[in-house]
């Protein structure tokens, strides 16, 4: 997408240095994820951070890294995590890259106005977002602490405590016996890489969250 076609909010985020262009250019001959880590400000975090969040902006880091897309090409994405989560998260996505696991998009939650529903509907892979658990009002999400990641929400649905499927378009992926690109399964490259870092999968829950991993299992 040309820069002139970006929305005003996306253009503003780009100017702040946090947004990821829709067709981010990557090294045509990449050596892995080629991660670049930098600090973020409250302004860059936008609606994904607000007063009362458990982690201050100075404890968060932006990771820019390569990932394979569903088009078989390498793309550059951006993710925000807590500072002490940079190493394990980078290791996981390095393993995913080596396995050529496809990721649709990787953009910070600020590009969606902090809306988990909008991010999931766009099949976006992201981490930090100071918010309540989707479908469970009043309960703080682990993403608020910067130690949780959601991967390919469309291919990896979340079923909340009320049985509502998020995003709605992911219903066809509830059959986990399928073998489709971008799906996460027990024992695969992504699951194994997360497990090696001590992170646990939401797919093990009674109300499964197949897109979700966190450092403490929450």
Tab-separated table of C-alpha atoms in Angstrom:
chain	number	residue	atom	x	y	z
A	1	UNK	CA	0.000	0.000	0.000
A	2	UNK	CA	1.507	3.394	-0.884
A	3	UNK	CA	2.050	5.731	2.039
A	4	UNK	CA	-0.520	8.172	0.638
A	5	UNK	CA	-3.201	5.479	1.003
A	6	UNK	CA	-2.630	5.040	4.732
A	7	UNK	CA	-5.249	6.277	7.167
A	8	UNK	CA	-4.445	9.395	9.156
A	9	UNK	CA	-4.008	7.335	12.337
A	10	UNK	CA	-1.683	4.856	10.656
A	11	UNK	CA	0.327	7.681	9.143
A	12	UNK	CA	0.652	9.254	12.569
A	13	UNK	CA	1.914	5.989	14.036
A	14	UNK	CA	4.428	5.647	11.237
A	15	UNK	CA	5.678	9.130	12.022
A	16	UNK	CA	6.114	8.071	15.650
A	17	UNK	CA	8.154	5.090	14.552
A	18	UNK	CA	5.953	2.264	15.823
A	19	UNK	CA	3.624	1.385	12.950
A	20	UNK	CA	4.551	-1.241	10.386
A	21	UNK	CA	3.906	-0.417	6.698
A	22	UNK	CA	1.457	-2.864	5.114
A	23	UNK	CA	4.094	-4.070	2.665
A	24	UNK	CA	7.195	-3.677	4.798
A	25	UNK	CA	10.318	-4.385	2.803
A	26	UNK	CA	12.602	-7.148	4.057
A	27	UNK	CA	16.078	-8.231	3.086
A	28	UNK	CA	15.669	-10.328	-0.103
A	29	UNK	CA	18.234	-12.768	1.272
A	30	UNK	CA	17.605	-12.634	5.035
A	31	UNK	CA	19.725	-14.320	7.649
A	32	UNK	CA	16.915	-15.273	10.006
A	33	UNK	CA	14.628	-12.778	11.693
A	34	UNK	CA	17.348	-10.090	11.893
A	35	UNK	CA	15.719	-8.655	14.994
A	36	UNK	CA	16.147	-4.991	15.868
A	37	UNK	CA	15.153	-3.974	19.403
A	38	UNK	CA	14.384	-0.429	20.541
A	39	UNK	CA	12.569	1.453	23.281
A	40	UNK	CA	9.042	2.810	22.908
A	41	UNK	CA	7.276	5.852	24.305
A	42	UNK	CA	3.765	6.296	25.652
A	43	UNK	CA	2.908	8.279	22.524
A	44	UNK	CA	4.022	5.417	20.296
A	45	UNK	CA	1.929	2.924	22.276
A	46	UNK	CA	-1.210	4.971	21.688
A	47	UNK	CA	-4.453	3.335	22.862
A	48	UNK	CA	-2.675	0.071	23.687
A	49	UNK	CA	-1.384	1.721	26.894
A	50	UNK	CA	-3.177	3.942	29.406
A	51	UNK	CA	-3.131	5.019	33.040
A	52	UNK	CA	-3.277	2.065	35.399
A	53	UNK	CA	-1.484	-0.403	33.126
A	54	UNK	CA	0.761	-2.792	35.099
A	55	UNK	CA	3.830	-2.208	32.919
A	56	UNK	CA	5.141	1.313	32.233
A	57	UNK	CA	6.306	2.299	28.734
A	58	UNK	CA	9.963	2.315	29.784
A	59	UNK	CA	9.720	-1.441	30.475
A	60	UNK	CA	8.440	-2.201	26.971
A	61	UNK	CA	10.467	-2.849	23.840
A	62	UNK	CA	9.696	-2.836	20.143
A	63	UNK	CA	11.042	-5.786	18.146
A	64	UNK	CA	11.281	-5.394	14.383
A	65	UNK	CA	11.890	-8.764	12.718
A	66	UNK	CA	11.479	-10.802	9.579
A	67	UNK	CA	8.820	-13.452	9.148
A	68	UNK	CA	7.531	-15.617	6.333
A	69	UNK	CA	4.179	-14.665	4.872
A	70	UNK	CA	1.424	-16.794	3.370
A	71	UNK	CA	2.681	-15.613	-0.019
A	72	UNK	CA	5.974	-17.446	0.470
A	73	UNK	CA	7.886	-14.179	0.812
A	74	UNK	CA	9.755	-12.617	3.708
A	75	UNK	CA	8.110	-9.613	5.381
A	76	UNK	CA	9.195	-7.240	8.115
A	77	UNK	CA	6.967	-7.061	11.175
A	78	UNK	CA	6.828	-5.264	14.524
A	79	UNK	CA	5.881	-6.545	17.962
A	80	UNK	CA	5.931	-4.947	21.439
A	81	UNK	CA	6.861	-7.011	24.504
A	82	UNK	CA	8.172	-6.446	28.028
A	83	UNK	CA	11.929	-5.916	28.163
A	84	UNK	CA	12.693	-9.271	29.818
A	85	UNK	CA	10.598	-11.104	27.198
A	86	UNK	CA	12.670	-9.941	24.209
A	87	UNK	CA	15.083	-12.868	24.274
A	88	UNK	CA	12.526	-15.723	24.488
A	89	UNK	CA	10.161	-14.111	21.984
A	90	UNK	CA	12.945	-13.533	19.486
A	91	UNK	CA	14.095	-17.143	19.895
A	92	UNK	CA	10.567	-18.415	19.207
A	93	UNK	CA	10.155	-16.393	16.033
A	94	UNK	CA	13.637	-17.368	14.900
A	95	UNK	CA	12.525	-21.014	15.129
A	96	UNK	CA	9.270	-20.185	13.339
A	97	UNK	CA	11.257	-18.460	10.606
A	98	UNK	CA	13.598	-21.425	10.205
A	99	UNK	CA	10.542	-23.684	9.837
A	100	UNK	CA	9.016	-21.267	7.290
A	101	UNK	CA	5.913	-21.028	9.440
A	102	UNK	CA	3.724	-18.373	7.769
A	103	UNK	CA	2.485	-15.317	9.630
A	104	UNK	CA	-0.193	-13.148	8.051
A	105	UNK	CA	0.715	-9.854	9.696
A	106	UNK	CA	2.786	-8.656	12.625
A	107	UNK	CA	1.798	-5.204	13.809
A	108	UNK	CA	1.551	-3.600	17.271
A	109	UNK	CA	-1.877	-3.321	18.888
A	110	UNK	CA	-1.648	0.467	18.672
A	111	UNK	CA	-2.378	0.177	14.939
A	112	UNK	CA	-5.807	-1.221	15.849
A	113	UNK	CA	-6.583	1.388	18.483
A	114	UNK	CA	-5.906	-1.219	21.171
A	115	UNK	CA	-8.884	-3.290	19.918
A	116	UNK	CA	-8.286	-7.009	20.230
A	117	UNK	CA	-11.356	-7.744	18.108
A	118	UNK	CA	-10.067	-5.610	15.236
A	119	UNK	CA	-6.606	-7.147	15.448
A	120	UNK	CA	-8.012	-10.686	15.427
A	121	UNK	CA	-10.324	-9.921	12.502
A	122	UNK	CA	-7.263	-8.742	10.571
A	123	UNK	CA	-5.409	-11.993	11.412
A	124	UNK	CA	-2.710	-9.978	13.138
A	125	UNK	CA	0.040	-11.473	15.283
A	126	UNK	CA	0.836	-9.265	18.279
A	127	UNK	CA	1.864	-9.211	21.931
A	128	UNK	CA	1.534	-6.253	24.322
A	129	UNK	CA	-1.901	-4.676	24.658
A	130	UNK	CA	-3.119	-3.340	28.008
A	131	UNK	CA	-6.711	-4.589	28.027
A	132	UNK	CA	-9.203	-6.913	29.642
A	133	UNK	CA	-9.602	-10.506	28.515
A	134	UNK	CA	-11.788	-10.557	25.410
A	135	UNK	CA	-15.149	-12.073	26.379
A	136	UNK	CA	-14.348	-11.911	30.116
A	137	UNK	CA	-15.013	-8.343	31.349
A	138	UNK	CA	-13.191	-7.303	34.493
A	139	UNK	CA	-10.268	-9.687	34.098
A	140	UNK	CA	-6.920	-8.248	33.057
A	141	UNK	CA	-5.390	-9.966	30.035
A	142	UNK	CA	-1.887	-11.373	30.238
A	143	UNK	CA	-1.102	-9.221	27.209
A	144	UNK	CA	-1.253	-6.251	29.581
A	145	UNK	CA	1.987	-7.507	31.134
A	146	UNK	CA	3.822	-7.849	27.823
A	147	UNK	CA	4.461	-11.560	28.301
A	148	UNK	CA	1.863	-13.066	25.961
A	149	UNK	CA	1.662	-13.478	22.188
A	150	UNK	CA	-1.271	-14.196	19.864
A	151	UNK	CA	-0.345	-15.801	16.523
A	152	UNK	CA	-2.490	-15.950	13.373
A	153	UNK	CA	-5.903	-15.500	15.090
A	154	UNK	CA	-7.884	-16.504	12.013
A	155	UNK	CA	-6.153	-19.872	11.711
A	156	UNK	CA	-6.051	-20.307	15.494
A	157	UNK	CA	-9.431	-19.386	17.050
A	158	UNK	CA	-10.191	-18.356	20.596
A	159	UNK	CA	-13.353	-19.706	22.236
A	160	UNK	CA	-14.279	-17.580	25.235
A	161	UNK	CA	-16.028	-18.699	28.448
A	162	UNK	CA	-19.419	-18.043	26.843
A	163	UNK	CA	-18.630	-20.189	23.830
A	164	UNK	CA	-18.203	-17.209	21.503
A	165	UNK	CA	-15.635	-17.737	18.753
A	166	UNK	CA	-13.068	-15.009	18.098
A	167	UNK	CA	-12.686	-13.899	15.392
A	168	UNK	CA	-16.038	-15.045	13.949
A	169	UNK	CA	-14.468	-15.889	10.587
A	170	UNK	CA	-12.203	-18.462	12.280
A	171	UNK	CA	-15.018	-20.962	12.896
A	172	UNK	CA	-13.791	-23.184	10.067
A	173	UNK	CA	-10.499	-23.663	11.895
A	174	UNK	CA	-12.018	-25.148	15.051
A	175	UNK	CA	-11.457	-28.554	13.471
A	176	UNK	CA	-7.859	-28.980	14.579
A	177	UNK	CA	-7.509	-32.186	12.592
A	178	UNK	CA	-6.972	-30.067	9.507
A	179	UNK	CA	-3.503	-29.393	8.193
A	180	UNK	CA	-3.577	-25.844	6.863
A	181	UNK	CA	-0.819	-23.204	6.716
A	182	UNK	CA	-0.573	-20.993	9.778
A	183	UNK	CA	-2.317	-23.383	12.161
A	184	UNK	CA	-0.563	-24.128	15.452
A	185	UNK	CA	-0.629	-27.710	16.628
A	186	UNK	CA	0.716	-29.655	19.562
A	187	UNK	CA	4.346	-30.581	18.886
A	188	UNK	CA	4.853	-28.368	15.817
A	189	UNK	CA	7.670	-25.844	15.323
A	190	UNK	CA	5.933	-22.955	17.070
A	191	UNK	CA	4.586	-25.039	19.960
A	192	UNK	CA	8.002	-26.666	20.466
A	193	UNK	CA	9.849	-23.347	20.373
A	194	UNK	CA	7.465	-21.852	22.913
A	195	UNK	CA	7.777	-24.907	25.124
A	196	UNK	CA	11.571	-24.675	24.965
A	197	UNK	CA	11.278	-21.152	26.404
A	198	UNK	CA	8.911	-22.327	29.140
A	199	UNK	CA	5.873	-20.672	27.555
A	200	UNK	CA	2.500	-22.440	27.634
A	201	UNK	CA	-0.245	-22.719	25.013
A	202	UNK	CA	-3.839	-21.574	25.422
A	203	UNK	CA	-4.881	-24.485	23.219
A	204	UNK	CA	-4.727	-26.743	26.274
A	205	UNK	CA	-7.599	-24.938	28.023
A	206	UNK	CA	-11.180	-26.219	28.298
A	207	UNK	CA	-12.190	-23.083	26.382
A	208	UNK	CA	-9.263	-23.175	23.952
A	209	UNK	CA	-7.306	-20.167	22.802
A	210	UNK	CA	-5.256	-21.677	19.994
A	211	UNK	CA	-3.581	-18.385	19.063
A	212	UNK	CA	-2.322	-17.632	22.573
A	213	UNK	CA	0.952	-18.335	24.387
A	214	UNK	CA	2.277	-16.772	27.589
A	215	UNK	CA	5.321	-17.063	29.825
A	216	UNK	CA	3.270	-17.973	32.911
A	217	UNK	CA	0.522	-20.039	31.255
A	218	UNK	CA	-2.167	-17.402	31.844
